[in-house]
Amino acid sequence: VSVTGHGVWLAAQTLLEKSLLTISHGWLWAGLYFILLAIVGASSLFGYLEVITSSLASIRPAFNRFKPLISFGMLALIFLMDLVLTTQGGIHVYHLLLTYISNWPTLLFSLLTVLATVLCHSTDHLMKDLSNMSKISLPHWVTSHLSVIYASVLPTFLTISLVQSLYTLSIHHLAEPLSTFGLSLPHWGMPMGWSLAFLPISPIVFGAVVHCVWGARGVPRLLHLMNSVKSTERWSRNERLELEETSGDIGQRNENVSTA
């Protein structure tokens, strides 16, 4: 069992109560440390709130005028959800959220994003998009190395990290990290933890089932699955039009610069 704890336990109890307060002028350093934690927490909250509200408001253009109302509603919802952490069992809920849902979903969604980009968008289109966004004509050796990284190196590292994270999560309960501070999970802790772990991937599983069962009407299942990892004709046509428009703008800009 760890003596100092890790994560939030190391930052909150070990450093704040057992380290900073024992040094000279510890109250000053502890106060500054608390202010730093408050600033980091507030900035993270506003950053996540902006991402959530912008995602909801971008569903339809008409929702943009209701963005302040959406922000207020999401802030109120987050406040109501945080009330669970103020109960007697709130420390256990926080531990389950921090352990089972805060780390590995990021690796999973990063892996899915990379695979979707490589399989559906292709590395050639990705290199063209990077060149258009940066307004720089990338050399061949740069695009070649980036293509290899996106197609093989990055998915491999993400897969290894995801497997390691899930393995660590599967044996995490054996270490009993809360016992360092005289706490232990109740009997419902493990089932609730794995239920929370399944929560991030439940929309993906539900969407995949709906897509495979109801989205293949009139199309053979195998052909439907193969088309699922390919870009649609409409999307490809719009992509070509956007690339042509961007290339025309860049050419016009270069012509104006050379004329001037």
Coordinates of N, CA and C in Angstrom, one line a residue, residues 17-197:
E17 N -1.4 18.7 3.8 CA -1.5 18.5 5.3 C -0.2 18.0 5.9
K18 N 0.6 17.2 5.2 CA 1.7 16.6 5.9 C 3.0 17.1 5.5
S19 N 3.1 17.9 4.4 CA 4.4 18.4 3.9 C 4.5 19.9 4.1
L20 N 3.6 20.6 3.4 CA 3.7 22.1 3.4 C 3.5 22.7 4.7
L21 N 2.6 22.2 5.6 CA 2.4 22.8 6.9 C 3.5 22.5 7.9
T22 N 4.4 21.6 7.5 CA 5.5 21.4 8.5 C 6.8 22.2 8.2
I23 N 6.8 22.9 7.1 CA 8.0 23.7 6.8 C 7.8 25.1 7.3
S24 N 8.8 25.9 7.2 CA 8.8 27.3 7.7 C 7.8 28.1 6.8
H25 N 6.9 28.9 7.5 CA 5.9 29.6 6.9 C 5.0 28.7 6.0
G26 N 4.7 27.5 6.6 CA 3.9 26.6 5.8 C 2.5 27.0 5.5
W27 N 2.0 27.9 6.4 CA 0.6 28.4 6.1 C 0.6 29.2 4.8
L28 N 1.7 29.9 4.6 CA 1.8 30.8 3.3 C 1.8 29.9 2.1
W29 N 2.7 28.9 2.1 CA 2.8 28.0 1.0 C 1.6 27.2 0.8
A30 N 1.0 26.7 1.9 CA -0.3 26.0 1.7 C -1.4 26.8 1.1
G31 N -1.4 28.1 1.5 CA -2.4 29.0 1.0 C -2.2 29.3 -0.5
L32 N -0.9 29.5 -0.9 CA -0.6 29.6 -2.3 C -0.9 28.4 -3.1
Y33 N -0.7 27.2 -2.5 CA -0.9 26.0 -3.2 C -2.5 25.8 -3.4
F34 N -3.2 26.2 -2.4 CA -4.7 26.1 -2.5 C -5.2 27.0 -3.6
I35 N -4.6 28.2 -3.7 CA -5.1 29.2 -4.7 C -4.8 28.6 -6.1
L36 N -3.6 28.0 -6.2 CA -3.2 27.3 -7.5 C -4.2 26.2 -7.9
L37 N -4.6 25.4 -6.9 CA -5.5 24.3 -7.2 C -6.9 24.9 -7.6
A38 N -7.3 26.0 -6.9 CA -8.6 26.7 -7.3 C -8.6 27.2 -8.7
I39 N -7.4 27.9 -9.0 CA -7.3 28.4 -10.4 C -7.4 27.3 -11.5
V40 N -6.6 26.3 -11.2 CA -6.6 25.2 -12.2 C -8.0 24.5 -12.3
G41 N -8.7 24.3 -11.2 CA -10.0 23.8 -11.2 C -11.0 24.7 -12.0
A42 N -10.9 26.0 -11.7 CA -11.9 26.9 -12.3 C -11.6 27.0 -13.8
S43 N -10.3 27.1 -14.2 CA -10.0 27.2 -15.6 C -10.4 25.9 -16.4
S44 N -10.2 24.7 -15.7 CA -10.7 23.5 -16.4 C -12.2 23.4 -16.5
L45 N -12.9 23.9 -15.5 CA -14.4 23.9 -15.5 C -14.9 24.8 -16.7
F46 N -14.3 26.0 -16.8 CA -14.8 26.9 -17.9 C -14.4 26.3 -19.2
G47 N -13.2 25.7 -19.3 CA -12.8 25.1 -20.6 C -13.8 24.0 -21.0
Y48 N -14.1 23.1 -20.1 CA -15.0 22.0 -20.4 C -16.4 22.5 -20.7
L49 N -16.8 23.5 -20.0 CA -18.1 24.1 -20.2 C -18.2 24.7 -21.6
E50 N -17.2 25.4 -22.1 CA -17.2 25.9 -23.4 C -17.2 24.9 -24.5
V51 N -16.5 23.8 -24.3 CA -16.5 22.7 -25.2 C -17.9 22.0 -25.3
I52 N -18.5 21.8 -24.2 CA -19.8 21.2 -24.2 C -20.9 22.1 -24.8
T53 N -20.9 23.3 -24.4 CA -21.9 24.2 -25.0 C -21.7 24.5 -26.4
S54 N -20.4 24.6 -26.9 CA -20.2 24.8 -28.3 C -20.6 23.6 -29.1
S55 N -20.4 22.4 -28.6 CA -20.8 21.2 -29.3 C -22.3 21.1 -29.4
L56 N -23.0 21.5 -28.3 CA -24.5 21.5 -28.4 C -25.0 22.6 -29.3
A57 N -24.4 23.7 -29.2 CA -24.9 24.8 -30.1 C -24.6 24.7 -31.5
S58 N -23.6 23.8 -31.9 CA -23.2 23.6 -33.3 C -24.1 22.6 -34.0
I59 N -25.0 22.0 -33.2 CA -25.9 21.0 -33.9 C -26.7 21.6 -34.9
R60 N -27.3 22.8 -34.6 CA -28.1 23.6 -35.6 C -27.7 25.0 -35.5
P61 N -27.6 25.7 -36.6 CA -27.2 27.2 -36.5 C -28.2 28.0 -35.6
A62 N -29.4 27.6 -35.6 CA -30.4 28.3 -34.8 C -30.1 28.3 -33.3
F63 N -29.3 27.3 -32.9 CA -29.1 27.1 -31.4 C -28.0 28.1 -30.9
N64 N -27.3 28.8 -31.8 CA -26.2 29.7 -31.4 C -26.8 30.8 -30.6
R65 N -28.0 31.3 -30.9 CA -28.5 32.4 -30.1 C -28.9 32.0 -28.7
F66 N -29.1 30.7 -28.5 CA -29.4 30.2 -27.1 C -28.2 29.7 -26.4
K67 N -27.0 30.0 -26.9 CA -25.8 29.5 -26.2 C -25.7 30.0 -24.8
P68 N -26.0 31.2 -24.4 CA -25.9 31.6 -23.0 C -26.9 30.8 -22.1
L69 N -28.1 30.5 -22.6 CA -29.0 29.7 -21.9 C -28.5 28.3 -21.8
I70 N -27.9 27.7 -22.8 CA -27.3 26.4 -22.8 C -26.2 26.3 -21.7
S71 N -25.4 27.3 -21.7 CA -24.3 27.4 -20.8 C -24.8 27.4 -19.3
F72 N -25.8 28.2 -19.1 CA -26.4 28.3 -17.7 C -27.0 26.9 -17.4
G73 N -27.7 26.3 -18.3 CA -28.3 25.0 -18.0 C -27.3 23.9 -17.7
M74 N -26.2 23.9 -18.5 CA -25.1 22.9 -18.2 C -24.4 23.2 -16.9
L75 N -24.2 24.5 -16.6 CA -23.6 24.8 -15.3 C -24.5 24.4 -14.1
A76 N -25.8 24.6 -14.3 CA -26.7 24.1 -13.2 C -26.7 22.6 -13.1
L77 N -26.6 21.9 -14.3 CA -26.6 20.4 -14.2 C -25.3 19.9 -13.6
I78 N -24.2 20.5 -13.9 CA -22.9 20.1 -13.3 C -23.0 20.4 -11.7
F79 N -23.6 21.5 -11.3 CA -23.7 21.8 -9.9 C -24.6 20.7 -9.2
L80 N -25.7 20.3 -9.8 CA -26.5 19.3 -9.2 C -25.8 18.0 -9.1
M81 N -25.1 17.6 -10.2 CA -24.3 16.4 -10.1 C -23.2 16.4 -9.1
D82 N -22.6 17.6 -8.9 CA -21.6 17.7 -7.8 C -22.1 17.5 -6.4
L83 N -23.4 17.7 -6.3 CA -24.0 17.6 -4.9 C -23.8 16.2 -4.4
V84 N -23.7 15.2 -5.3 CA -23.5 13.8 -4.9 C -22.1 13.7 -4.1
L85 N -21.1 14.5 -4.5 CA -19.8 14.4 -3.9 C -19.8 15.0 -2.5
T86 N -20.9 15.8 -2.1 CA -20.9 16.4 -0.8 C -21.6 15.4 0.3
T87 N -22.1 14.3 -0.2 CA -22.7 13.4 0.8 C -21.7 12.6 1.6
Q88 N -22.1 11.7 2.5 CA -21.2 11.0 3.3 C -20.4 10.0 2.4
G89 N -21.0 9.5 1.4 CA -20.2 8.6 0.5 C -19.6 9.2 -0.7
G90 N -19.6 10.6 -0.7 CA -19.0 11.3 -1.8 C -17.6 11.0 -2.1
I91 N -16.8 10.7 -1.1 CA -15.4 10.4 -1.3 C -15.2 9.1 -2.1
H92 N -16.1 8.2 -1.9 CA -16.1 6.9 -2.6 C -16.5 7.1 -4.1
V93 N -17.5 8.0 -4.3 CA -18.0 8.3 -5.6 C -16.9 9.0 -6.4
Y94 N -16.2 9.9 -5.8 CA -15.1 10.6 -6.4 C -14.0 9.7 -6.8
H95 N -13.7 8.8 -5.9 CA -12.6 7.8 -6.1 C -13.0 6.9 -7.3
L96 N -14.2 6.5 -7.4 CA -14.6 5.6 -8.5 C -14.6 6.4 -9.8
L97 N -15.0 7.6 -9.8 CA -15.0 8.4 -11.1 C -13.5 8.7 -11.5
L98 N -12.6 9.0 -10.5 CA -11.3 9.3 -10.9 C -10.5 8.0 -11.4
T99 N -10.9 6.9 -10.8 CA -10.2 5.6 -11.1 C -10.7 5.0 -12.4
Y100 N -12.0 4.9 -12.6 CA -12.6 4.0 -13.6 C -13.0 4.8 -14.9
I101 N -13.1 6.1 -14.8 CA -13.6 6.8 -16.0 C -12.8 8.0 -16.4
S102 N -11.8 8.4 -15.7 CA -11.1 9.6 -16.1 C -9.9 9.5 -17.0
N103 N -9.3 8.3 -17.1 CA -8.1 8.1 -17.9 C -8.2 7.3 -19.2
W104 N -8.7 6.1 -19.1 CA -8.6 5.2 -20.3 C -9.6 5.6 -21.4
P105 N -10.8 6.3 -21.1 CA -11.6 6.7 -22.3 C -10.9 7.7 -23.2
T106 N -10.0 8.5 -22.7 CA -9.2 9.4 -23.6 C -8.4 8.6 -24.6
L107 N -7.7 7.6 -24.1 CA -6.9 6.7 -25.0 C -7.8 6.0 -26.0
L108 N -9.0 5.5 -25.6 CA -9.9 4.8 -26.5 C -10.4 5.7 -27.6
F109 N -10.9 6.9 -27.2 CA -11.4 7.8 -28.3 C -10.3 8.4 -29.2
S110 N -9.1 8.5 -28.6 CA -8.0 8.9 -29.5 C -7.7 7.9 -30.5
L111 N -7.7 6.6 -30.1 CA -7.4 5.5 -31.0 C -8.5 5.4 -32.0
L112 N -9.8 5.5 -31.6 CA -10.9 5.5 -32.6 C -10.8 6.7 -33.6
T113 N -10.4 7.8 -33.1 CA -10.3 9.0 -34.0 C -9.2 8.8 -35.0
V114 N -8.0 8.2 -34.6 CA -6.9 8.0 -35.5 C -7.3 6.9 -36.5
L115 N -7.9 5.8 -36.1 CA -8.3 4.8 -37.0 C -9.4 5.2 -38.0
A116 N -10.3 6.0 -37.5 CA -11.3 6.6 -38.4 C -10.7 7.5 -39.5
T117 N -9.7 8.3 -39.0 CA -9.1 9.2 -40.0 C -8.3 8.4 -41.0
V118 N -7.6 7.4 -40.6 CA -6.7 6.7 -41.5 C -7.5 5.8 -42.5
L119 N -8.6 5.1 -41.9 CA -9.4 4.2 -42.8 C -10.4 4.9 -43.6
C120 N -11.0 5.9 -43.1 CA -12.1 6.6 -43.9 C -11.6 7.8 -44.7
H121 N -10.7 8.6 -44.1 CA -10.3 9.8 -44.7 C -9.0 9.6 -45.6
S122 N -8.2 8.6 -45.2 CA -7.0 8.2 -45.8 C -5.9 9.2 -45.5
T123 N -4.6 8.7 -45.5 CA -3.5 9.6 -45.1 C -3.2 10.6 -46.2
D124 N -3.5 10.3 -47.5 CA -3.3 11.3 -48.5 C -4.2 12.6 -48.3
H125 N -5.5 12.4 -48.0 CA -6.3 13.5 -47.8 C -5.9 14.2 -46.5
L126 N -5.4 13.5 -45.5 CA -5.0 14.1 -44.3 C -3.8 15.0 -44.5
M127 N -2.9 14.6 -45.3 CA -1.7 15.4 -45.6 C -2.1 16.7 -46.4
K128 N -3.1 16.5 -47.3 CA -3.6 17.7 -48.0 C -4.2 18.7 -47.1
D129 N -5.0 18.1 -46.1 CA -5.7 19.0 -45.2 C -4.7 19.7 -44.3
L130 N -3.6 19.0 -43.8 CA -2.6 19.7 -43.0 C -1.9 20.8 -43.8
S131 N -1.6 20.5 -45.1 CA -1.0 21.5 -45.9 C -1.9 22.7 -46.1
N132 N -3.2 22.5 -46.3 CA -4.1 23.6 -46.5 C -4.3 24.4 -45.3
M133 N -4.4 23.7 -44.1 CA -4.6 24.5 -42.9 C -3.4 25.3 -42.5
S134 N -2.2 24.7 -42.7 CA -0.9 25.4 -42.4 C -0.5 26.4 -43.4
K135 N -1.2 26.4 -44.6 CA -0.8 27.3 -45.8 C 0.7 27.1 -46.2
I136 N 1.2 25.8 -46.0 CA 2.5 25.5 -46.3 C 2.5 24.2 -47.2
S137 N 3.3 24.2 -48.2 CA 3.5 23.1 -49.1 C 4.5 22.1 -48.4
L138 N 4.0 21.0 -47.8 CA 4.8 20.1 -47.1 C 5.7 19.3 -48.0
P139 N 7.0 19.2 -47.7 CA 7.9 18.3 -48.5 C 7.5 16.9 -48.5
H140 N 8.0 16.1 -49.5 CA 7.6 14.7 -49.6 C 8.1 13.9 -48.4
W141 N 9.3 14.2 -47.9 CA 9.8 13.4 -46.8 C 9.0 13.7 -45.5
V142 N 8.4 14.9 -45.4 CA 7.6 15.2 -44.2 C 6.3 14.4 -44.3
T143 N 5.6 14.5 -45.4 CA 4.3 13.8 -45.6 C 4.5 12.2 -45.5
S144 N 5.7 11.7 -46.0 CA 5.9 10.3 -45.9 C 6.0 9.8 -44.4
H145 N 6.8 10.6 -43.7 CA 7.0 10.2 -42.3 C 5.7 10.4 -41.5
L146 N 5.0 11.5 -41.7 CA 3.7 11.7 -41.0 C 2.7 10.6 -41.4
S147 N 2.7 10.2 -42.6 CA 1.8 9.1 -43.0 C 2.1 7.8 -42.3
V148 N 3.4 7.5 -42.2 CA 3.8 6.3 -41.4 C 3.4 6.4 -40.0
I149 N 3.6 7.6 -39.4 CA 3.2 7.8 -38.0 C 1.7 7.6 -37.8
Y150 N 0.9 8.2 -38.6 CA -0.5 8.2 -38.4 C -1.1 6.8 -38.7
A151 N -0.4 6.1 -39.7 CA -1.0 4.8 -40.1 C -0.5 3.6 -39.2
S152 N 0.7 3.7 -38.6 CA 1.2 2.6 -37.8 C 1.7 2.9 -36.4
V153 N 2.6 3.9 -36.3 CA 3.2 4.2 -35.0 C 2.2 4.7 -34.0
L154 N 1.4 5.7 -34.4 CA 0.4 6.2 -33.4 C -0.6 5.2 -33.0
P155 N -1.3 4.5 -33.9 CA -2.2 3.5 -33.4 C -1.6 2.4 -32.5
T156 N -0.3 2.0 -32.9 CA 0.3 1.0 -32.0 C 0.6 1.5 -30.6
F157 N 1.1 2.7 -30.5 CA 1.3 3.3 -29.2 C 0.0 3.5 -28.4
L158 N -1.0 3.9 -29.1 CA -2.3 4.1 -28.4 C -2.9 2.8 -27.9
T159 N -2.7 1.8 -28.8 CA -3.3 0.5 -28.4 C -2.5 -0.1 -27.2
I160 N -1.2 0.0 -27.2 CA -0.4 -0.5 -26.0 C -0.7 0.3 -24.8
S161 N -0.9 1.6 -24.9 CA -1.2 2.4 -23.7 C -2.6 2.1 -23.2
L162 N -3.6 1.8 -24.1 CA -4.9 1.4 -23.7 C -4.9 0.1 -23.0
V163 N -4.2 -0.9 -23.6 CA -4.2 -2.2 -22.9 C -3.5 -2.1 -21.5
Q164 N -2.4 -1.4 -21.4 CA -1.8 -1.2 -20.1 C -2.7 -0.5 -19.1
S165 N -3.4 0.5 -19.6 CA -4.3 1.2 -18.7 C -5.5 0.3 -18.2
L166 N -6.0 -0.5 -19.1 CA -7.1 -1.4 -18.7 C -6.6 -2.5 -17.8
Y167 N -5.3 -3.0 -18.0 CA -4.7 -4.0 -17.2 C -4.5 -3.5 -15.8
T168 N -4.0 -2.3 -15.7 CA -3.8 -1.6 -14.4 C -5.1 -1.4 -13.7
L169 N -6.1 -1.1 -14.5 CA -7.5 -0.9 -13.9 C -8.0 -2.2 -13.3
S170 N -7.8 -3.3 -14.0 CA -8.3 -4.6 -13.6 C -7.7 -5.1 -12.3
I171 N -6.5 -4.6 -12.0 CA -5.8 -5.1 -10.7 C -5.8 -3.9 -9.7
H172 N -6.4 -2.8 -10.0 CA -6.3 -1.6 -9.2 C -7.0 -1.9 -7.8
H173 N -8.1 -2.7 -7.8 CA -8.8 -2.9 -6.5 C -8.0 -3.8 -5.6
L174 N -7.0 -4.5 -6.0 CA -6.1 -5.3 -5.2 C -5.2 -4.5 -4.3
A175 N -4.8 -3.3 -4.8 CA -3.9 -2.4 -4.0 C -4.6 -1.7 -2.9
E176 N -6.0 -1.5 -3.0 CA -6.7 -0.8 -2.0 C -6.1 0.5 -1.7
P177 N -6.1 1.5 -2.7 CA -5.4 2.7 -2.5 C -6.0 3.6 -1.4
L178 N -7.3 3.4 -1.1 CA -8.0 4.2 -0.1 C -7.5 3.8 1.3
S179 N -7.0 2.6 1.5 CA -6.5 2.2 2.8 C -5.4 3.0 3.4
T180 N -4.7 3.7 2.5 CA -3.6 4.6 3.0 C -4.1 5.7 3.9
F181 N -5.4 6.1 3.7 CA -6.0 7.1 4.5 C -7.1 6.6 5.4
G182 N -7.1 5.3 5.7 CA -8.1 4.7 6.6 C -9.4 4.6 6.0
L183 N -9.6 4.5 4.7 CA -10.9 4.3 4.0 C -10.9 3.1 3.2
S184 N -12.1 2.6 2.9 CA -12.3 1.4 2.1 C -13.6 1.5 1.4
L185 N -13.6 0.9 0.2 CA -14.8 0.9 -0.6 C -15.9 0.1 0.0
P186 N -17.1 0.5 -0.1 CA -18.2 -0.3 0.3 C -18.5 -1.5 -0.6
H187 N -19.4 -2.4 -0.3 CA -19.6 -3.6 -1.1 C -20.1 -3.3 -2.5
W188 N -20.7 -2.1 -2.7 CA -21.2 -1.7 -4.0 C -20.1 -1.0 -4.9
G189 N -18.9 -0.9 -4.3 CA -17.9 -0.1 -5.0 C -17.4 -0.7 -6.3
M190 N -17.1 -2.0 -6.3 CA -16.5 -2.7 -7.5 C -17.6 -2.7 -8.6
P191 N -18.8 -3.2 -8.4 CA -19.8 -3.2 -9.4 C -20.1 -1.8 -10.0
M192 N -20.2 -0.8 -9.1 CA -20.4 0.6 -9.6 C -19.2 1.1 -10.4
G193 N -18.0 0.7 -10.0 CA -16.8 1.2 -10.7 C -16.8 0.6 -12.2
W194 N -17.1 -0.7 -12.3 CA -17.1 -1.2 -13.7 C -18.3 -0.8 -14.5
S195 N -19.4 -0.4 -13.8 CA -20.5 0.2 -14.5 C -20.1 1.5 -15.1
L196 N -19.4 2.3 -14.3 CA -18.9 3.6 -14.7 C -17.9 3.5 -15.9
A197 N -17.1 2.4 -15.8 CA -16.1 2.2 -16.9 C -16.8 1.9 -18.2

